[in-house]
């Protein structure tokens, strides 16, 4: 998966604001000359021994990409269970 993403995307920039729980990602898809930027809001929820990462909002600087991402987020309710062995590292950067 990672190798496929590297082939499809060039010049990836990524930043996190843990205080505001936001991320900014800019990519240039393979074959494109103009970057696409994404801004997302997230939250980390701890429930007993389980820690989950939830994307609560995604916005893009391109209208058509923005609409696709919003539809995807509405259907998928994106959340990811963080494996226990990396929870500490993830929380150090994202919380």
Short mmCIF file of N, CA and C in Angstrom, two decimals:
data_model
loop_
_atom_site.label_atom_id
_atom_site.label_comp_id
_atom_site.label_asym_id
_atom_site.label_seq_id
_atom_site.Cartn_x
_atom_site.Cartn_y
_atom_site.Cartn_z
N UNK A 1 0.83 -1.20 0.00
CA UNK A 1 0.00 0.00 0.00
C UNK A 1 0.87 1.26 0.00
N UNK A 2 1.87 1.30 0.88
CA UNK A 2 2.73 2.46 0.97
C UNK A 2 3.46 2.70 -0.35
N UNK A 3 3.94 1.62 -0.97
CA UNK A 3 4.64 1.73 -2.25
C UNK A 3 3.72 2.29 -3.33
N UNK A 4 2.45 1.83 -3.34
CA UNK A 4 1.49 2.33 -4.32
C UNK A 4 1.24 3.82 -4.12
N UNK A 5 1.12 4.26 -2.86
CA UNK A 5 0.91 5.68 -2.58
C UNK A 5 2.11 6.50 -3.02
N UNK A 6 3.31 5.99 -2.80
CA UNK A 6 4.50 6.72 -3.22
C UNK A 6 4.55 6.88 -4.73
N UNK A 7 4.09 5.88 -5.48
CA UNK A 7 4.06 5.98 -6.94
C UNK A 7 3.00 6.97 -7.40
N UNK A 8 1.89 7.06 -6.68
CA UNK A 8 0.78 7.89 -7.11
C UNK A 8 0.91 9.35 -6.65
N UNK A 9 1.69 9.60 -5.61
CA UNK A 9 1.78 10.94 -5.05
C UNK A 9 3.23 11.41 -5.02
N UNK A 10 3.43 12.66 -5.37
CA UNK A 10 4.75 13.27 -5.32
C UNK A 10 4.72 14.46 -4.37
N UNK A 11 5.89 14.81 -3.85
CA UNK A 11 6.05 16.02 -3.04
C UNK A 11 5.01 16.13 -1.93
N UNK A 12 4.97 15.15 -1.09
CA UNK A 12 4.01 15.16 0.01
C UNK A 12 4.56 16.03 1.13
N UNK A 13 3.72 16.95 1.62
CA UNK A 13 4.07 17.69 2.84
C UNK A 13 2.96 17.44 3.85
N UNK A 14 3.34 17.37 5.10
CA UNK A 14 2.42 16.96 6.15
C UNK A 14 2.78 17.71 7.41
N UNK A 15 1.76 18.27 8.08
CA UNK A 15 1.99 18.92 9.37
C UNK A 15 0.82 18.63 10.31
N UNK A 16 1.13 18.64 11.60
CA UNK A 16 0.15 18.35 12.63
C UNK A 16 0.15 19.48 13.64
N UNK A 17 -1.04 19.89 14.07
CA UNK A 17 -1.18 20.80 15.19
C UNK A 17 -1.92 20.03 16.27
N UNK A 18 -1.16 19.42 17.19
CA UNK A 18 -1.74 18.55 18.21
C UNK A 18 -2.66 19.33 19.16
N UNK A 19 -2.33 20.59 19.41
CA UNK A 19 -3.15 21.40 20.31
C UNK A 19 -4.57 21.58 19.76
N UNK A 20 -4.65 21.86 18.45
CA UNK A 20 -5.95 22.05 17.80
C UNK A 20 -6.52 20.75 17.24
N UNK A 21 -5.73 19.68 17.27
CA UNK A 21 -6.08 18.37 16.71
C UNK A 21 -6.47 18.51 15.23
N UNK A 22 -5.52 19.10 14.48
CA UNK A 22 -5.70 19.24 13.03
C UNK A 22 -4.45 18.74 12.31
N UNK A 23 -4.65 18.38 11.05
CA UNK A 23 -3.55 17.97 10.18
C UNK A 23 -3.72 18.67 8.84
N UNK A 24 -2.60 18.98 8.22
CA UNK A 24 -2.59 19.54 6.88
C UNK A 24 -1.70 18.67 6.02
N UNK A 25 -2.21 18.32 4.84
CA UNK A 25 -1.51 17.45 3.92
C UNK A 25 -1.60 18.06 2.53
N UNK A 26 -0.46 18.15 1.84
CA UNK A 26 -0.44 18.63 0.47
C UNK A 26 0.27 17.59 -0.38
N UNK A 27 -0.33 17.23 -1.50
CA UNK A 27 0.24 16.23 -2.40
C UNK A 27 0.12 16.71 -3.84
N UNK A 28 0.99 16.18 -4.68
CA UNK A 28 0.84 16.37 -6.12
C UNK A 28 0.62 14.98 -6.70
N UNK A 29 -0.61 14.66 -7.10
CA UNK A 29 -0.88 13.34 -7.68
C UNK A 29 -0.04 13.12 -8.93
N UNK A 30 0.37 11.89 -9.16
CA UNK A 30 1.19 11.55 -10.32
C UNK A 30 0.51 12.04 -11.60
N UNK A 31 1.27 12.73 -12.42
CA UNK A 31 0.74 13.24 -13.68
C UNK A 31 0.13 14.63 -13.57
N UNK A 32 -0.02 15.14 -12.36
CA UNK A 32 -0.58 16.48 -12.16
C UNK A 32 0.54 17.48 -11.91
N UNK A 33 0.26 18.74 -12.15
CA UNK A 33 1.26 19.78 -11.90
C UNK A 33 0.87 20.68 -10.74
N UNK A 34 -0.38 20.61 -10.34
CA UNK A 34 -0.88 21.48 -9.26
C UNK A 34 -1.14 20.64 -8.01
N UNK A 35 -0.63 21.08 -6.86
CA UNK A 35 -0.86 20.32 -5.63
C UNK A 35 -2.32 20.39 -5.16
N UNK A 36 -2.69 19.39 -4.40
CA UNK A 36 -4.00 19.37 -3.74
C UNK A 36 -3.73 19.40 -2.24
N UNK A 37 -4.39 20.30 -1.54
CA UNK A 37 -4.21 20.42 -0.10
C UNK A 37 -5.44 19.92 0.64
N UNK A 38 -5.19 19.27 1.75
CA UNK A 38 -6.25 18.76 2.61
C UNK A 38 -6.03 19.28 4.02
N UNK A 39 -7.11 19.59 4.69
CA UNK A 39 -7.09 19.97 6.10
C UNK A 39 -8.07 19.05 6.80
N UNK A 40 -7.63 18.42 7.87
CA UNK A 40 -8.57 17.55 8.58
C UNK A 40 -8.51 17.80 10.07
N UNK A 41 -9.65 17.56 10.69
CA UNK A 41 -9.78 17.61 12.14
C UNK A 41 -9.89 16.18 12.63
N UNK A 42 -9.28 15.91 13.75
CA UNK A 42 -9.32 14.55 14.29
C UNK A 42 -9.50 14.60 15.80
N UNK A 43 -9.77 13.45 16.35
CA UNK A 43 -9.78 13.31 17.81
C UNK A 43 -9.26 11.94 18.15
N UNK A 44 -8.65 11.85 19.30
CA UNK A 44 -8.17 10.58 19.84
C UNK A 44 -9.02 10.27 21.05
N UNK A 45 -9.62 9.09 21.04
CA UNK A 45 -10.52 8.69 22.11
C UNK A 45 -9.94 7.47 22.81
N UNK A 46 -9.82 7.57 24.12
CA UNK A 46 -9.33 6.46 24.92
C UNK A 46 -10.51 5.85 25.68
N UNK A 47 -10.66 4.56 25.55
CA UNK A 47 -11.75 3.84 26.20
C UNK A 47 -11.16 2.58 26.82
N UNK A 48 -10.80 2.67 28.09
CA UNK A 48 -10.15 1.54 28.73
C UNK A 48 -8.79 1.31 28.10
N UNK A 49 -8.54 0.10 27.63
CA UNK A 49 -7.26 -0.22 26.98
C UNK A 49 -7.27 0.09 25.50
N UNK A 50 -8.40 0.51 24.97
CA UNK A 50 -8.54 0.77 23.54
C UNK A 50 -8.37 2.26 23.26
N UNK A 51 -7.54 2.59 22.28
CA UNK A 51 -7.35 3.97 21.86
C UNK A 51 -7.68 4.04 20.38
N UNK A 52 -8.54 5.00 20.00
CA UNK A 52 -8.97 5.13 18.61
C UNK A 52 -8.70 6.53 18.08
N UNK A 53 -8.43 6.59 16.79
CA UNK A 53 -8.20 7.82 16.07
C UNK A 53 -9.41 8.03 15.16
N UNK A 54 -10.09 9.18 15.29
CA UNK A 54 -11.27 9.49 14.48
C UNK A 54 -11.00 10.73 13.64
N UNK A 55 -11.32 10.67 12.35
CA UNK A 55 -11.32 11.86 11.51
C UNK A 55 -12.72 12.43 11.59
N UNK A 56 -12.83 13.67 12.03
CA UNK A 56 -14.15 14.28 12.23
C UNK A 56 -14.55 15.21 11.08
N UNK A 57 -13.54 15.72 10.35
CA UNK A 57 -13.85 16.63 9.24
C UNK A 57 -12.66 16.65 8.29
N UNK A 58 -12.95 16.69 7.00
CA UNK A 58 -11.90 16.83 5.98
C UNK A 58 -12.34 17.90 4.99
N UNK A 59 -11.41 18.77 4.63
CA UNK A 59 -11.69 19.77 3.61
C UNK A 59 -10.51 19.81 2.64
N UNK A 60 -10.81 20.07 1.38
CA UNK A 60 -9.79 20.16 0.34
C UNK A 60 -9.92 21.51 -0.34
N UNK A 61 -8.85 21.91 -1.02
CA UNK A 61 -8.89 23.19 -1.73
C UNK A 61 -9.46 23.06 -3.14
N UNK A 62 -9.88 21.85 -3.51
CA UNK A 62 -10.54 21.63 -4.81
C UNK A 62 -11.96 21.15 -4.56
N UNK A 63 -12.91 21.84 -5.15
CA UNK A 63 -14.32 21.56 -4.89
C UNK A 63 -14.68 20.10 -5.16
N UNK A 64 -14.27 19.55 -6.29
CA UNK A 64 -14.66 18.18 -6.63
C UNK A 64 -14.03 17.18 -5.68
N UNK A 65 -12.79 17.42 -5.27
CA UNK A 65 -12.14 16.53 -4.30
C UNK A 65 -12.82 16.68 -2.95
N UNK A 66 -13.14 17.90 -2.59
CA UNK A 66 -13.81 18.17 -1.31
C UNK A 66 -15.13 17.40 -1.21
N UNK A 67 -15.91 17.41 -2.28
CA UNK A 67 -17.20 16.71 -2.27
C UNK A 67 -17.02 15.19 -2.16
N UNK A 68 -16.05 14.64 -2.88
CA UNK A 68 -15.79 13.20 -2.81
C UNK A 68 -15.36 12.81 -1.40
N UNK A 69 -14.46 13.58 -0.82
CA UNK A 69 -13.96 13.28 0.53
C UNK A 69 -15.08 13.37 1.55
N UNK A 70 -15.94 14.38 1.43
CA UNK A 70 -17.06 14.52 2.37
C UNK A 70 -18.02 13.33 2.27
N UNK A 71 -18.32 12.88 1.04
CA UNK A 71 -19.19 11.72 0.86
C UNK A 71 -18.55 10.48 1.46
N UNK A 72 -17.26 10.32 1.24
CA UNK A 72 -16.53 9.16 1.77
C UNK A 72 -16.56 9.18 3.30
N UNK A 73 -16.34 10.34 3.90
CA UNK A 73 -16.32 10.45 5.35
C UNK A 73 -17.70 10.17 5.95
N UNK A 74 -18.76 10.65 5.29
CA UNK A 74 -20.12 10.40 5.77
C UNK A 74 -20.44 8.91 5.77
N UNK A 75 -19.99 8.19 4.75
CA UNK A 75 -20.29 6.77 4.64
C UNK A 75 -19.40 5.91 5.52
N UNK A 76 -18.15 6.30 5.68
CA UNK A 76 -17.21 5.42 6.34
C UNK A 76 -17.07 5.67 7.84
N UNK A 77 -17.43 6.88 8.31
CA UNK A 77 -17.24 7.22 9.71
C UNK A 77 -15.83 6.81 10.14
N UNK A 78 -14.84 7.38 9.47
CA UNK A 78 -13.45 6.95 9.57
C UNK A 78 -12.96 6.93 11.01
N UNK A 79 -12.59 5.76 11.45
CA UNK A 79 -11.89 5.62 12.71
C UNK A 79 -10.90 4.47 12.60
N UNK A 80 -9.85 4.55 13.38
CA UNK A 80 -8.77 3.58 13.31
C UNK A 80 -8.35 3.23 14.72
N UNK A 81 -8.38 1.95 15.05
CA UNK A 81 -7.91 1.51 16.35
C UNK A 81 -6.39 1.51 16.34
N UNK A 82 -5.80 2.24 17.25
CA UNK A 82 -4.35 2.35 17.32
C UNK A 82 -3.80 1.14 18.08
N UNK A 83 -2.90 0.39 17.47
CA UNK A 83 -2.32 -0.78 18.16
C UNK A 83 -1.63 -0.37 19.46
N UNK A 84 -1.80 -1.16 20.48
CA UNK A 84 -1.27 -0.86 21.81
C UNK A 84 0.23 -0.60 21.79
N UNK A 85 0.97 -1.29 20.93
CA UNK A 85 2.42 -1.13 20.95
C UNK A 85 2.91 0.21 20.40
N UNK A 86 2.03 0.99 19.75
CA UNK A 86 2.46 2.31 19.25
C UNK A 86 1.61 3.46 19.80
N UNK A 87 0.71 3.16 20.71
CA UNK A 87 -0.17 4.20 21.26
C UNK A 87 0.63 5.35 21.85
N UNK A 88 1.67 5.06 22.60
CA UNK A 88 2.46 6.11 23.24
C UNK A 88 3.10 7.04 22.22
N UNK A 89 3.64 6.50 21.15
CA UNK A 89 4.28 7.31 20.13
C UNK A 89 3.23 8.17 19.41
N UNK A 90 2.10 7.56 19.05
CA UNK A 90 1.05 8.30 18.35
C UNK A 90 0.54 9.45 19.21
N UNK A 91 0.30 9.19 20.49
CA UNK A 91 -0.21 10.24 21.37
C UNK A 91 0.82 11.35 21.57
N UNK A 92 2.10 10.98 21.53
CA UNK A 92 3.16 11.99 21.69
C UNK A 92 3.09 13.02 20.56
N UNK A 93 2.76 12.57 19.35
CA UNK A 93 2.72 13.48 18.20
C UNK A 93 1.35 14.09 17.95
N UNK A 94 0.27 13.38 18.32
CA UNK A 94 -1.06 13.83 17.95
C UNK A 94 -1.92 14.35 19.10
N UNK A 95 -1.45 14.25 20.31
CA UNK A 95 -2.29 14.66 21.43
C UNK A 95 -1.60 15.69 22.28
#
